Short mmCIF file of C-alpha atoms and ligand atoms in Angstrom, two decimals:
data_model
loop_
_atom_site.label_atom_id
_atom_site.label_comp_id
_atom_site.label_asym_id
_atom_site.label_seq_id
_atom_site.Cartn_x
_atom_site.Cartn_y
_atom_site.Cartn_z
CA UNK A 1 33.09 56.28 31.99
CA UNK A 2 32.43 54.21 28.56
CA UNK A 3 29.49 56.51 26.99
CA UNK A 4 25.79 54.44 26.99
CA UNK A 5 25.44 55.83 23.69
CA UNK A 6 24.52 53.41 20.61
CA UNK A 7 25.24 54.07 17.26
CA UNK A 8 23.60 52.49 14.56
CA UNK A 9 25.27 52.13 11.08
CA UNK A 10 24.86 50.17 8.05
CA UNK A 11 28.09 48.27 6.41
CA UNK A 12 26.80 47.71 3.19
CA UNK A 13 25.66 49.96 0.54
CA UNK A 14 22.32 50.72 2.65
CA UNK A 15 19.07 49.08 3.02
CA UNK A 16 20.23 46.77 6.06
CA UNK A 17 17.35 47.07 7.61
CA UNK A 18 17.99 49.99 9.60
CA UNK A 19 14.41 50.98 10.69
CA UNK A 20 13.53 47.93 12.41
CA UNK A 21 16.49 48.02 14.82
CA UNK A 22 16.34 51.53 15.51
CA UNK A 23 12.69 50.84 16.28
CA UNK A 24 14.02 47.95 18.85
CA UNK A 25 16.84 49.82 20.32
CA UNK A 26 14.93 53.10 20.80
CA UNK A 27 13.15 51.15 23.57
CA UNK A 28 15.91 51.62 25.77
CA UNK A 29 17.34 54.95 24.64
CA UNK A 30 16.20 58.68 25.27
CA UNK A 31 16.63 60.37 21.96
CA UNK A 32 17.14 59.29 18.50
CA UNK A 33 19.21 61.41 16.00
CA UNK A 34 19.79 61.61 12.32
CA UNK A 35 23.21 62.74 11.52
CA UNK A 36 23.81 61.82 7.59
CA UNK A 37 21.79 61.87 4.51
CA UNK A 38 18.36 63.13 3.87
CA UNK A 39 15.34 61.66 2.33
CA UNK A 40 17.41 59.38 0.13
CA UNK A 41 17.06 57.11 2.98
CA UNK A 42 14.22 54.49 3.32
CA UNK A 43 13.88 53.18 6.65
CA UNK A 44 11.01 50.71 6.95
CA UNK A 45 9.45 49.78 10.62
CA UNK A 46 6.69 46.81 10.89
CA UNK A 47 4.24 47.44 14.00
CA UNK A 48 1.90 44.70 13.84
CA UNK A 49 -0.21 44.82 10.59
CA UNK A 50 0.75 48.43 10.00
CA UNK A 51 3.93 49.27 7.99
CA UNK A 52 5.82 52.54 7.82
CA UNK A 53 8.12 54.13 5.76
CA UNK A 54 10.01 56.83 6.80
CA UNK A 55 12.52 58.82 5.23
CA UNK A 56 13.83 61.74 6.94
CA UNK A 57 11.83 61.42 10.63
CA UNK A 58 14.10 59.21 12.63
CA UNK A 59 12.63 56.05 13.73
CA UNK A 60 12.41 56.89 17.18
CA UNK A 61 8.89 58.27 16.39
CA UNK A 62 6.52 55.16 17.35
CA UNK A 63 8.31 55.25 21.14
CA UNK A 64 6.56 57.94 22.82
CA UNK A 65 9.24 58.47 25.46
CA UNK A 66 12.06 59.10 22.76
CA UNK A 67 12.91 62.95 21.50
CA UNK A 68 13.96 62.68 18.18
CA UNK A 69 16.37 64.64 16.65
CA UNK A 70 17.33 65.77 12.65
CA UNK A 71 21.13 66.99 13.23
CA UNK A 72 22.73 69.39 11.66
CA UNK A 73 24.48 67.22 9.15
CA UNK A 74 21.57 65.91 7.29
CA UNK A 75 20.22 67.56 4.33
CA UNK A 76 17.39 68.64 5.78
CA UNK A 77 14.10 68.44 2.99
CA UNK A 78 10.88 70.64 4.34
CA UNK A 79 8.19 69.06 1.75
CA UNK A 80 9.35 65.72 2.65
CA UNK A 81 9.85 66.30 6.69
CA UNK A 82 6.23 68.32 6.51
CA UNK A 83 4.57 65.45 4.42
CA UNK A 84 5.76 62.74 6.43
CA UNK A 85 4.87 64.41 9.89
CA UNK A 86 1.24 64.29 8.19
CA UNK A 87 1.42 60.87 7.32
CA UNK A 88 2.41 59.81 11.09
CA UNK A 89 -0.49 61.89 12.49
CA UNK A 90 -2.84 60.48 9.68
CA UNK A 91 -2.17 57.26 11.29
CA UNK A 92 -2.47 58.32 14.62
CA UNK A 93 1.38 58.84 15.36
CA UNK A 94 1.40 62.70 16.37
CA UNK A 95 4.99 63.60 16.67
CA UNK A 96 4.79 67.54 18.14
CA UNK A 97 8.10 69.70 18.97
CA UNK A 98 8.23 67.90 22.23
CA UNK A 99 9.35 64.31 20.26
CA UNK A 100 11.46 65.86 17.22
CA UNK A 101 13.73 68.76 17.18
CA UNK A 102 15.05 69.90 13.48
CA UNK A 103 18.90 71.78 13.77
CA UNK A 104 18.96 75.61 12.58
CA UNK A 105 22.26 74.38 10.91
CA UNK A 106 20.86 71.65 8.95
CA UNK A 107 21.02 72.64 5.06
CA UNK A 108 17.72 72.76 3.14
CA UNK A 109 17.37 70.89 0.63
CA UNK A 110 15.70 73.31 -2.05
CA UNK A 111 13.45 72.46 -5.67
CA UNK A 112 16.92 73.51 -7.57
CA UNK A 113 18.72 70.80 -5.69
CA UNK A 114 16.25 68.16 -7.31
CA UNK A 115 16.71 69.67 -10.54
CA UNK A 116 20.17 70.08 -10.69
CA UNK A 117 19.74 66.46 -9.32
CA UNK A 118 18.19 64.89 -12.26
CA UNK A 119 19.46 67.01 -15.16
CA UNK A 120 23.45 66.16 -14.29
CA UNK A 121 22.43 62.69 -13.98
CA UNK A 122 20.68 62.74 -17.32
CA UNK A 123 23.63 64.37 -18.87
CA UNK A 124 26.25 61.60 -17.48
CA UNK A 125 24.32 58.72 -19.49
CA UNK A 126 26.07 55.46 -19.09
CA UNK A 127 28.06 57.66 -16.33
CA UNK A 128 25.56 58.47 -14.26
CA UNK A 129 25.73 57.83 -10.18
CA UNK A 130 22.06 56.54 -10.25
CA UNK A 131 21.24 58.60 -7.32
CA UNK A 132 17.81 58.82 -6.08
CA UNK A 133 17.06 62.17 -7.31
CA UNK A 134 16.54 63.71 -3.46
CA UNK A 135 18.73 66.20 -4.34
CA UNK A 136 20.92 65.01 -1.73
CA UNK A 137 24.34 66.09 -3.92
CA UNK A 138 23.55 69.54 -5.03
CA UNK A 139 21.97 70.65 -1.78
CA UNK A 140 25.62 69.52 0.30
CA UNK A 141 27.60 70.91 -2.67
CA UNK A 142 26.07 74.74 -1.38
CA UNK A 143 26.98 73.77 2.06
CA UNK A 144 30.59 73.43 0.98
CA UNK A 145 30.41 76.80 -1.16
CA UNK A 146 28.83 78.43 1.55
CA UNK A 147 27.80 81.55 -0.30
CA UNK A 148 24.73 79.43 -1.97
CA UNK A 149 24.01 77.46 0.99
CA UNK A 150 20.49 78.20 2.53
CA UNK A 151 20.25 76.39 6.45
CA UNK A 152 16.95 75.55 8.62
CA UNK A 153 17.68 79.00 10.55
CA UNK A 154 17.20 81.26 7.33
CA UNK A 155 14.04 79.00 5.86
CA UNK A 156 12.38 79.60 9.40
CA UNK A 157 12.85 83.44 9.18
CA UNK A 158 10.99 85.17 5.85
CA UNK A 159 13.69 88.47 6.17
CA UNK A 160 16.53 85.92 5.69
CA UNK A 161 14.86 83.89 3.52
CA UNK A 162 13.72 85.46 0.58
CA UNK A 163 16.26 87.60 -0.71
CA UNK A 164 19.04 84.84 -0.18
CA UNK A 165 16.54 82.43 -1.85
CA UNK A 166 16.18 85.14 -4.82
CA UNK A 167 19.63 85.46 -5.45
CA UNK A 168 20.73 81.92 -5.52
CA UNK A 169 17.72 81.00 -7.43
CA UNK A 170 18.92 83.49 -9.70
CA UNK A 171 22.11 81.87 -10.36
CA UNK A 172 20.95 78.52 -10.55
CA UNK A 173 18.10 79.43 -13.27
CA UNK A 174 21.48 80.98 -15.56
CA UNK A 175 23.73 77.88 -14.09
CA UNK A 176 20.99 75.77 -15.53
CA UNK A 177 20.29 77.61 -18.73
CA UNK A 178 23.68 77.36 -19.88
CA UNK A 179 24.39 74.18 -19.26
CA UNK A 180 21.20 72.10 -19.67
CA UNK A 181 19.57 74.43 -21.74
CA UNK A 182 16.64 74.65 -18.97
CA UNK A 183 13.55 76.73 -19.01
CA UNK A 184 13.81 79.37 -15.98
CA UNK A 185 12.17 78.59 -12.70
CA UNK A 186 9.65 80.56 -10.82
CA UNK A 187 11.18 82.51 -7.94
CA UNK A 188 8.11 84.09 -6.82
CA UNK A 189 6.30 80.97 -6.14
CA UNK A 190 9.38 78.87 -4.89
CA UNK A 191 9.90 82.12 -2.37
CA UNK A 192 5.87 81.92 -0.98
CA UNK A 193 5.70 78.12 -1.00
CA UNK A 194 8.98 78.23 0.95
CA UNK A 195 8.52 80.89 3.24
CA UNK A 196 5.20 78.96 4.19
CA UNK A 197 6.94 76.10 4.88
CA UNK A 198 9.25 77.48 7.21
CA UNK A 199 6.67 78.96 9.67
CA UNK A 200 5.20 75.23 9.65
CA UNK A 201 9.03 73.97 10.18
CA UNK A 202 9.74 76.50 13.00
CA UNK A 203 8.38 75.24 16.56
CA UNK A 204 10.51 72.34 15.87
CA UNK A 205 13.69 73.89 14.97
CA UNK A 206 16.40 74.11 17.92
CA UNK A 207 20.16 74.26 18.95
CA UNK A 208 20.16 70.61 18.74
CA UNK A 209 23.79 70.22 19.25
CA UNK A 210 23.54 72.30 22.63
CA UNK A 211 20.79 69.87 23.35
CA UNK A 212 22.07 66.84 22.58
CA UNK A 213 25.60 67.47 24.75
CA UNK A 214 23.20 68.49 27.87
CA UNK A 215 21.49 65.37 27.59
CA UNK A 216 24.24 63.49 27.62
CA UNK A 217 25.81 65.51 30.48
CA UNK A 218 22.94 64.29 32.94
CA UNK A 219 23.13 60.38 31.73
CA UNK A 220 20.55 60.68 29.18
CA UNK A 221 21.01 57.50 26.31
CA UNK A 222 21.50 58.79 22.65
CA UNK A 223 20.76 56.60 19.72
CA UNK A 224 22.57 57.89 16.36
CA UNK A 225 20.46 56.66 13.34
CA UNK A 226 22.83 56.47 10.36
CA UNK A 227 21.86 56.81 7.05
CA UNK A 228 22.99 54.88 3.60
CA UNK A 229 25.47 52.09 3.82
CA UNK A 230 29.22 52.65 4.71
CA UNK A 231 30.06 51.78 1.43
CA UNK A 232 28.55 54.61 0.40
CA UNK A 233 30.62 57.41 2.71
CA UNK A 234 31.77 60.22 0.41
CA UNK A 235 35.61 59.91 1.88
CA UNK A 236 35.21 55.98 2.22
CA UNK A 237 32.88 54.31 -0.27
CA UNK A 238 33.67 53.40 -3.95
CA UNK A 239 33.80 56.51 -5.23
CA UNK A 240 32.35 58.40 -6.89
CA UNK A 241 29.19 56.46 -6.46
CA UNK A 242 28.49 57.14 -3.47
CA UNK A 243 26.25 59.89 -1.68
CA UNK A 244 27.69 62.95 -0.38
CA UNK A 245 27.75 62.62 3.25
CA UNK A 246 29.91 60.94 6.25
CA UNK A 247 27.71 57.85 6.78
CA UNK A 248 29.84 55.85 8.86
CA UNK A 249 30.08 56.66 12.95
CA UNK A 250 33.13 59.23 12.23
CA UNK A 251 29.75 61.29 11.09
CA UNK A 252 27.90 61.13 13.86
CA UNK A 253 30.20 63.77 15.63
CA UNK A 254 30.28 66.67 13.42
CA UNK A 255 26.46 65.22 12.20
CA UNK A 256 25.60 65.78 15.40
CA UNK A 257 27.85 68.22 17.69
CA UNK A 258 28.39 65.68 20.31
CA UNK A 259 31.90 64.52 21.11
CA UNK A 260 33.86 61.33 19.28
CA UNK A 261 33.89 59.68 23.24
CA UNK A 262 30.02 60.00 23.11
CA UNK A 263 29.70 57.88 19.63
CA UNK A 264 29.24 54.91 22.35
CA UNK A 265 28.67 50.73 20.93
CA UNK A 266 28.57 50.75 17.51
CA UNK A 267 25.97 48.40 15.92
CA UNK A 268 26.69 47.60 12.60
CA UNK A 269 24.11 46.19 10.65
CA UNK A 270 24.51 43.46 7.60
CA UNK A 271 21.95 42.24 4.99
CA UNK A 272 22.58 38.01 5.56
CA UNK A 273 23.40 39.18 1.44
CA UNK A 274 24.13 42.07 -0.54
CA UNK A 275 22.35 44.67 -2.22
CA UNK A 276 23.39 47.85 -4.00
CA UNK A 277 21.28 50.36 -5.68
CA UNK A 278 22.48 52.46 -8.29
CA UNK A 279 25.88 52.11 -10.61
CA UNK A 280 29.65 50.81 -9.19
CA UNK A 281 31.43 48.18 -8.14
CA UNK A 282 29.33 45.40 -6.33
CA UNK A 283 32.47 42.16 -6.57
CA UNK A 284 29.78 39.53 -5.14
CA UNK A 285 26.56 40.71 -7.58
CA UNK A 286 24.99 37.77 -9.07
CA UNK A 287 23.35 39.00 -12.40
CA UNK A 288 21.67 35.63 -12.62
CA UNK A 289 18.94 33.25 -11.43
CA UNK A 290 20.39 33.24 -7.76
CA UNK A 291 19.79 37.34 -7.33
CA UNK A 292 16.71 37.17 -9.17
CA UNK A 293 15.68 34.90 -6.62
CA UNK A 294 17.13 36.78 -3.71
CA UNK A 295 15.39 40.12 -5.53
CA UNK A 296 12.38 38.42 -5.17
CA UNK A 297 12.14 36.68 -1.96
CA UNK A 298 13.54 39.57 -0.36
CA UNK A 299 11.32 42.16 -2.19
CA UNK A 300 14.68 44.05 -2.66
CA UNK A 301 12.73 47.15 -4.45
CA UNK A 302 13.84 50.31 -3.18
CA UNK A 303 11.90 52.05 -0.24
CA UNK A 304 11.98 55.71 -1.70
CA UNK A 305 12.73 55.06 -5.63
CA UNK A 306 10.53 51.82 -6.09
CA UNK A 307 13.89 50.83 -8.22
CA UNK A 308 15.13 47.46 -7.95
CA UNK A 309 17.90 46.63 -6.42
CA UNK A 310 20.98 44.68 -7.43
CA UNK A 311 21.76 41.37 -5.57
CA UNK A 312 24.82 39.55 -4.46
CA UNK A 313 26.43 37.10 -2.15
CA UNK A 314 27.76 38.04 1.83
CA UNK A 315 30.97 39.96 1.48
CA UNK A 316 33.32 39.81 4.60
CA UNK A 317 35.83 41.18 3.29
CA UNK A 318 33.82 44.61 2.64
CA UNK A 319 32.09 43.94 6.04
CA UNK A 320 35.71 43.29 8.07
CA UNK A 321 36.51 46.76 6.31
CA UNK A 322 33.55 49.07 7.19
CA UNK A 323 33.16 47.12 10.78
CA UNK A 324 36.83 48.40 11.14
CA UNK A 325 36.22 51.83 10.02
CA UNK A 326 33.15 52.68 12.59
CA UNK A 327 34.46 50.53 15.35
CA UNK A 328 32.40 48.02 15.29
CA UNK A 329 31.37 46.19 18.82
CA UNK A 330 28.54 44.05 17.53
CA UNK A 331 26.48 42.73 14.57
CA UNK A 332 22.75 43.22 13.51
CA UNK A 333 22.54 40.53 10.58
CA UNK A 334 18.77 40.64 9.05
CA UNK A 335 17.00 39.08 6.34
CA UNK A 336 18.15 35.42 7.27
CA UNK A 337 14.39 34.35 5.78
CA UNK A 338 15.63 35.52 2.66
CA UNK A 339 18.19 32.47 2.04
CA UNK A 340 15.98 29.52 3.09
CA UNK A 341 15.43 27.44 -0.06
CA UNK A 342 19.00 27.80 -1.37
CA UNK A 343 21.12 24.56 -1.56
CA UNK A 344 23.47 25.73 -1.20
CA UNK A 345 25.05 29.41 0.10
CA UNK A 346 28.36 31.65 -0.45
CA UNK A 347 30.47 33.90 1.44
CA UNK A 348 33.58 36.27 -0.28
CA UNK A 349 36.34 35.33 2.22
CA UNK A 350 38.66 37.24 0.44
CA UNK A 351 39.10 39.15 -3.20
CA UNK A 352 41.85 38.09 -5.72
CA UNK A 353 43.26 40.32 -8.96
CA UNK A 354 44.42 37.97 -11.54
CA UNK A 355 46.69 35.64 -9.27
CA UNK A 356 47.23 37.96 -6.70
CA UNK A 357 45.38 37.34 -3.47
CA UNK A 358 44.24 41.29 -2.17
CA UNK A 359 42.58 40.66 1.49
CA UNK A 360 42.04 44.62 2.36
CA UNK A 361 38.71 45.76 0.75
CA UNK A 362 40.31 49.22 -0.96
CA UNK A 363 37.79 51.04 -2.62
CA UNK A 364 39.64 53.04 -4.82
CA UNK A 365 41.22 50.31 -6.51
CA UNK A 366 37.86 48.16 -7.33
CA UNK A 367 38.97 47.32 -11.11
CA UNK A 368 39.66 43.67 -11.71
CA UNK A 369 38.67 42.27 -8.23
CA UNK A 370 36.96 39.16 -7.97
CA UNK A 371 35.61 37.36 -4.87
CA UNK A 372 37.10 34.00 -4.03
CA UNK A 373 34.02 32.30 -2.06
CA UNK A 374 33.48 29.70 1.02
CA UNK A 375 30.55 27.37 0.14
CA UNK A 376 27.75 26.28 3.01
CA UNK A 377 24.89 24.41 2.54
CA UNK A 378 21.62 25.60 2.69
CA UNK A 379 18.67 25.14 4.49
CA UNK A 380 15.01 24.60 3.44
CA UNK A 381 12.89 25.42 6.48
CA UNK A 382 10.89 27.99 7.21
CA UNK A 383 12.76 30.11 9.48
CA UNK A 384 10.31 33.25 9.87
CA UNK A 385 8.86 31.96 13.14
CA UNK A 386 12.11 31.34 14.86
CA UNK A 387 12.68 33.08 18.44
CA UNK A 388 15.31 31.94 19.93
CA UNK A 389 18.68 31.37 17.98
CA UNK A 390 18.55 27.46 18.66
CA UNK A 391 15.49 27.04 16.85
CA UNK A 392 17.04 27.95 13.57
CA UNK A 393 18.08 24.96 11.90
CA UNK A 394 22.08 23.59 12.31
CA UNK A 395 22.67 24.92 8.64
CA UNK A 396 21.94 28.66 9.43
CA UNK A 397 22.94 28.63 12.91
CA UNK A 398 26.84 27.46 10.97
CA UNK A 399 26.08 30.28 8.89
CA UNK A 400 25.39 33.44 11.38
CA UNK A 401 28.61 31.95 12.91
CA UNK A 402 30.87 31.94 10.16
CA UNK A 403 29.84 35.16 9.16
CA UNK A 404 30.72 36.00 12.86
CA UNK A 405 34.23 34.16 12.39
CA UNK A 406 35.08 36.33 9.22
CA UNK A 407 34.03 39.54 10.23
CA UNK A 408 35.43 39.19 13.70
CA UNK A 409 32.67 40.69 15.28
CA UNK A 410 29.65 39.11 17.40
CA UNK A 411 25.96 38.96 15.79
CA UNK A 412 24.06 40.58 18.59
CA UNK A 413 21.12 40.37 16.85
CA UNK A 414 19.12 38.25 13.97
CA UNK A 415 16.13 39.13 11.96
CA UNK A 416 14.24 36.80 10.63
CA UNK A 417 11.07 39.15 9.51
CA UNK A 418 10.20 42.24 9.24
CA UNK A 419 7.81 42.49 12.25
CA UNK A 420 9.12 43.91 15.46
CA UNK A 421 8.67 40.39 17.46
CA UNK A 422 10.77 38.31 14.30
CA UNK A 423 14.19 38.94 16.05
CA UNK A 424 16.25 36.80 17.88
CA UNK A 425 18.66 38.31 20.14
CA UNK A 426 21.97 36.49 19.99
CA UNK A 427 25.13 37.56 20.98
CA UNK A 428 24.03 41.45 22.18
CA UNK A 429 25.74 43.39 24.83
CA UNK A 430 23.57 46.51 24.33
CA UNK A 431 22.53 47.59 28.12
CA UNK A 432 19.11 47.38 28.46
CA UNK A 433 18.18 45.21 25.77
CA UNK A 434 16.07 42.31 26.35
P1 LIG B 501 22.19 60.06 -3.56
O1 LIG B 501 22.46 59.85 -2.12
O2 LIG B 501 20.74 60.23 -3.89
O3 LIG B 501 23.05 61.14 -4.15
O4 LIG B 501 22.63 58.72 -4.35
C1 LIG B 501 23.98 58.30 -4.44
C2 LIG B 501 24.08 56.79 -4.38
O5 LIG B 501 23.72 56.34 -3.08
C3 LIG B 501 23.14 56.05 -5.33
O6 LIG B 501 23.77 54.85 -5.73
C4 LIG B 501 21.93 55.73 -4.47
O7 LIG B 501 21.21 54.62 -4.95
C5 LIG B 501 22.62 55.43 -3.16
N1 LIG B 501 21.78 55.65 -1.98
C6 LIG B 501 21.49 56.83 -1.40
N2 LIG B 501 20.73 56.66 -0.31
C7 LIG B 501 20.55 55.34 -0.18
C8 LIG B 501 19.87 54.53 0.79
O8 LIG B 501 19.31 55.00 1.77
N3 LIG B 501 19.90 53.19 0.56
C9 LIG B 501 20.58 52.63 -0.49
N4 LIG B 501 21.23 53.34 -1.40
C10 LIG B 501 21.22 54.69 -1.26
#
């Protein structure tokens, strides 16, 4: 039997929109789970007049049906995951250990991750990643070395805790000495303020891998909320600026601890543009009036660094490649609003270096490429108010289906504002899904 499972995954370098169709699909799914990433992400959802930003609490939160679910391959932050559960109940969404369980092999993200974080980065200068300073690098880098790792099941128990936190503290406050010249940190209060957090952390904490597969087994629906853009993936993004975990749906099974057959339909959501935050290649940027312009009308600022964004043209053939690499079944294109007013608008059909024609994206040979574009024109109206996908007007209906064309996939879905009722569904073959 084909699994009911959806997975959810961005093919750009992040900030598709993720949030809002999360927030729609989680409607007709059982559980929601993170399975990349950490609080680098930024996932926005728009109930109404009320907007929320989330960045490590999947988006399943405002269904009250869904369990949600913080795998064990995101980089799991306390302060942020304690802070935001606040925030929700502040507002009236309570989210208890019935609605979220937090993996005891998720790796904590510590106050030496951040650190380490920000001083490398400083050191790089013109080199730097431009990562968002969540610590998101450092705190994966333990989980590979093992010895310096620290995971949800030792912050939730004090005996484990401390003296593995003193010792690698210790290390890091030499590591950091030596090679940024850094003042020492204070082990004593980064030992109470963590051990405090833990007992706050531990009714949610569970063997959510166990959980997940047993769900599964008796025909419950998973949603897999990825993280990032694909672009991004630490084996398959233009490295090395990228961020340190599998974002793409190959993650969601060791993310997760559910099989590669329970992945399920892979949505793959597009920007109707691009954006990239942070240094490397970007072939369709446009360092001009026209991304100013997108920047603007788009409010392409990021969600957890306020820093904005860089802007480009469509890019099928980085799309055709990520949409390959996940597998792919549909398309969630957002932001169409974004490109009414333009005359005119572009697509990268496929990259050229020098007079070679290069039609594979490959992203460790970025040097020299440069987009070869189709022109379309433009349209003026406002398209915000659109339901259906034959009210938009003839010049972005040609659009969503040429971006269809080159990407070889079907647009199941367009978003046309950020509010939950401001998307059209198209071409979906999600079960469920009205
Ligand atoms: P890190 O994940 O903080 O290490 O950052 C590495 C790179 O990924 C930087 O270019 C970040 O701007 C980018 N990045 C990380 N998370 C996101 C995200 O959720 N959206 C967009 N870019 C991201």
């Amino acid at each position: 039997m084909t699994s009911r499972n959806v997975t959810v995954v961005g093919l750009q370098w992040g900030d598709e929109g993720k949030g809002k169709i999360v927030d729609a699909l989680s409607d007709v799914c059982d559980y929601v789970a993170r399975y990349c990433g950490g609080a680098n992400a930024g996932h926005s959802v728009v109930i109404g007049d009320r907007k929320f930003a989330l960045h490590l609490i999947p988006c399943g939160v405002f269904r009250p049906h869904v369990v949600n679910v913080i795998g064990n391959g995101v980089a799991f932050d306390p302060l942020v995951a304690v802070k935001e559960l606040t925030g929700l109940a502040d507002r009236g969404v309570v989210v208890d250990h019935n609605r979220l369980a937090i993996s005891a092999a998720a790796n904590v993200v510590m106050p030496y991750h951040k650190l380490q974080d920000s001083l490398s980065e400083a050191s790089l200068g013109d080199g730097k990643i431009g990562t968002t300073a969540r610590g998101i690098g450092p705190c994966y880098g333990d989980k590979v070395n093992r010895s310096t790792a620290i995971r949800v099941a030792d912050l939730i128990d004090p005996d484990l805790l401390a003296p593995k936190l003193r010792a690698t503290a210790a290390i890091k406050n030499k590591m950091f000495a030596a090679l940024y010249d850094a003042p020492p940190m204070d082990i004593d209060a980064m030992v109470n303020e963590y051990v405090a957090l833990g007992r706050q952390i531990r009714p949610y904490v569970a063997n959510t891998g166990a959980m997940l597969r047993k769900a599964i087994a008796a025909g419950k629906r998973v949603l897999f909320e990825g993280g990032q853009g694909s672009l991004l993936d630490v084996d398959h993004g233009t490295f090395p600026f990228v961020t340190s975990s599998s974002v793409t749906s190959c993650g969601v099974p060791t993310g997760s601890g559910v099989s590669p057959g329970d992945v399920g339909q892979v949505v793959g959501l597009i920007k109707a543009y691009t954006t990239r935050v942070g240094s490397g290649p970007f072939p369709t940027e446009q360092d001009n009036a026209i991304g100013n312009r997108i920047r603007e009308r788009g409010r392409e600022y990021g969600t957890t660094t306020g820093r904005p964004r860089r802007c480009g043209w469509f890019d099928a053939v980085a799309v055709r490649y990520t949409a390959d690499l996940s597998g792919v079944a549909e398309l969630s294109l957002s932001l169409l609003d974004v490109l009414s007013g333009l005359d005119e608008v572009k697509l990268a059909v496929r990259y050229r270096r020098g007079r070679q024609v290069v039609e594979d994206f490959d992203a460790a040979a970025m040097d020299g490429i440069e987009p070869e574009y189709e022109t379309m024109p433009g349209w003026s109206e406002d398209i915000t108010g659109c339901l259906r996908f034959e009210d938009l007007p003839a010049a972005a209906r040609s659009y969503v289906n040429r971006v269809e064309q080159l990407v070889g996939r079907p647009v199941g879905f367009v978003s046309v504002g950020p509010e939950r009722t401001q998307t059209i569904r198209h071409h979906t073959k999600i079960e469920g899904v009205r």
